[in-house]
Amino acid sequence: MSAIMDAAFETYHAMRADFEHYRHSRFVRAHTDLRGELLNATGRAAHIDPHSLFLGPQARVNRYASEELKAWFAEHGRLTVKEFEAQWWNGYSDGFGLQVIAALAETA
């Protein structure tokens, strides 16, 4: 593979690793804040993994998230991979790198 493609894949993998760290941090924060009340009755009955609500489409949140989690997302935000990537890239190219990611994960 070319050096350009290698660098692109390496950059993408770094962004995805940072996104997973961000997503997990947000999950832990919401789980703590809401005392584990992340799913509604439909989500519990369907055995939905609540962690998936921090990645999947908004329709999944609308269907399976508790009212408390929906309110938590309204207050604290819920970045999609695409939104995270844009913010990550701007921070990365501005030289802030992981500082930007850490701030995103801690923002509430």
Short mmCIF file of C-alpha atoms in Angstrom, two decimals:
data_model
loop_
_atom_site.label_atom_id
_atom_site.label_comp_id
_atom_site.label_asym_id
_atom_site.label_seq_id
_atom_site.Cartn_x
_atom_site.Cartn_y
_atom_site.Cartn_z
CA MET A 1 0.00 0.00 0.00
CA SER A 2 1.13 3.57 -0.52
CA ALA A 3 2.56 5.73 2.22
CA ILE A 4 -0.40 8.12 1.86
CA MET A 5 -2.95 5.33 2.31
CA ASP A 6 -1.00 3.90 5.25
CA ALA A 7 -1.04 7.30 6.94
CA ALA A 8 -4.76 7.73 6.23
CA PHE A 9 -5.63 4.35 7.74
CA GLU A 10 -3.40 5.00 10.75
CA THR A 11 -5.08 8.39 11.30
CA TYR A 12 -8.55 6.89 10.96
CA HIS A 13 -7.75 4.10 13.42
CA ALA A 14 -6.41 6.66 15.91
CA MET A 15 -9.61 8.68 15.58
CA ARG A 16 -11.79 5.59 16.10
CA ALA A 17 -9.80 4.57 19.16
CA ASP A 18 -10.28 8.07 20.58
CA PHE A 19 -14.00 7.91 19.73
CA GLU A 20 -14.34 4.61 21.60
CA HIS A 21 -12.62 6.17 24.60
CA TYR A 22 -14.98 9.16 24.38
CA ARG A 23 -18.05 6.93 23.97
CA HIS A 24 -17.11 4.73 26.91
CA SER A 25 -16.42 7.76 29.10
CA ARG A 26 -19.82 9.20 28.26
CA PHE A 27 -21.50 5.85 28.94
CA VAL A 28 -19.87 5.58 32.37
CA ARG A 29 -20.82 9.17 33.21
CA ALA A 30 -24.46 8.67 32.15
CA HIS A 31 -24.65 5.31 33.92
CA THR A 32 -23.38 6.92 37.12
CA ASP A 33 -25.54 10.04 36.83
CA LEU A 34 -28.68 8.01 36.09
CA ARG A 35 -27.90 5.12 38.44
CA GLY A 36 -28.10 2.63 35.60
CA GLU A 37 -31.52 3.72 34.32
CA LEU A 38 -30.55 3.86 30.66
CA LEU A 39 -33.20 1.69 29.00
CA ASN A 40 -36.97 1.95 28.81
CA ALA A 41 -39.23 -1.10 29.23
CA THR A 42 -39.02 -1.91 25.50
CA GLY A 43 -35.23 -1.82 25.61
CA ARG A 44 -35.06 -4.03 28.67
CA ALA A 45 -37.52 -6.53 27.15
CA ALA A 46 -35.48 -6.65 23.92
CA HIS A 47 -32.22 -7.11 25.91
CA ILE A 48 -30.66 -4.05 24.25
CA ASP A 49 -27.10 -3.31 25.26
CA PRO A 50 -27.33 0.22 26.72
CA HIS A 51 -23.79 0.94 25.53
CA SER A 52 -25.12 0.71 21.96
CA LEU A 53 -27.29 3.79 22.53
CA PHE A 54 -24.12 5.86 22.54
CA LEU A 55 -23.22 4.80 19.00
CA GLY A 56 -26.32 3.77 17.07
CA PRO A 57 -28.69 6.00 15.15
CA GLN A 58 -30.97 8.48 16.92
CA ALA A 59 -33.96 6.28 16.07
CA ARG A 60 -32.47 3.59 18.33
CA VAL A 61 -32.23 6.09 21.18
CA ASN A 62 -35.81 7.21 20.57
CA ARG A 63 -37.03 3.63 20.71
CA TYR A 64 -35.01 2.12 23.57
CA ALA A 65 -33.60 4.87 25.81
CA SER A 66 -35.18 5.77 29.13
CA GLU A 67 -36.70 9.22 29.42
CA GLU A 68 -33.87 10.00 31.84
CA LEU A 69 -31.23 9.09 29.26
CA LYS A 70 -32.99 11.12 26.56
CA ALA A 71 -32.95 14.12 28.92
CA TRP A 72 -29.28 13.42 29.74
CA PHE A 73 -28.41 13.46 26.02
CA ALA A 74 -30.40 16.69 25.59
CA GLU A 75 -28.37 18.30 28.36
CA HIS A 76 -24.94 16.81 27.68
CA GLY A 77 -25.02 16.10 23.95
CA ARG A 78 -24.50 12.98 21.92
CA LEU A 79 -21.86 13.19 19.20
CA THR A 80 -22.11 10.91 16.21
CA VAL A 81 -18.91 9.40 14.81
CA LYS A 82 -19.06 11.94 11.98
CA GLU A 83 -19.39 14.90 14.38
CA PHE A 84 -16.66 13.51 16.61
CA GLU A 85 -14.39 12.98 13.61
CA ALA A 86 -14.80 16.60 12.51
CA GLN A 87 -13.98 17.90 15.99
CA TRP A 88 -11.13 15.42 16.36
CA TRP A 89 -9.64 16.40 13.02
CA ASN A 90 -9.83 20.11 13.80
CA GLY A 91 -8.15 19.52 17.15
CA TYR A 92 -5.61 17.15 15.62
CA SER A 93 -4.67 19.50 12.80
CA ASP A 94 -4.55 22.46 15.23
CA GLY A 95 -2.04 20.56 17.36
CA PHE A 96 -4.33 19.92 20.34
CA GLY A 97 -4.81 16.20 19.69
CA LEU A 98 -5.82 14.26 22.77
CA GLN A 99 -6.44 17.41 24.82
CA VAL A 100 -9.50 18.06 22.67
CA ILE A 101 -10.67 14.47 23.08
CA ALA A 102 -10.23 14.59 26.85
CA ALA A 103 -12.24 17.80 27.01
CA LEU A 104 -15.01 16.27 24.91
CA ALA A 105 -15.19 13.22 27.14
CA GLU A 106 -15.37 15.32 30.30
CA THR A 107 -17.81 17.94 28.98
CA ALA A 108 -21.15 17.63 30.63
#
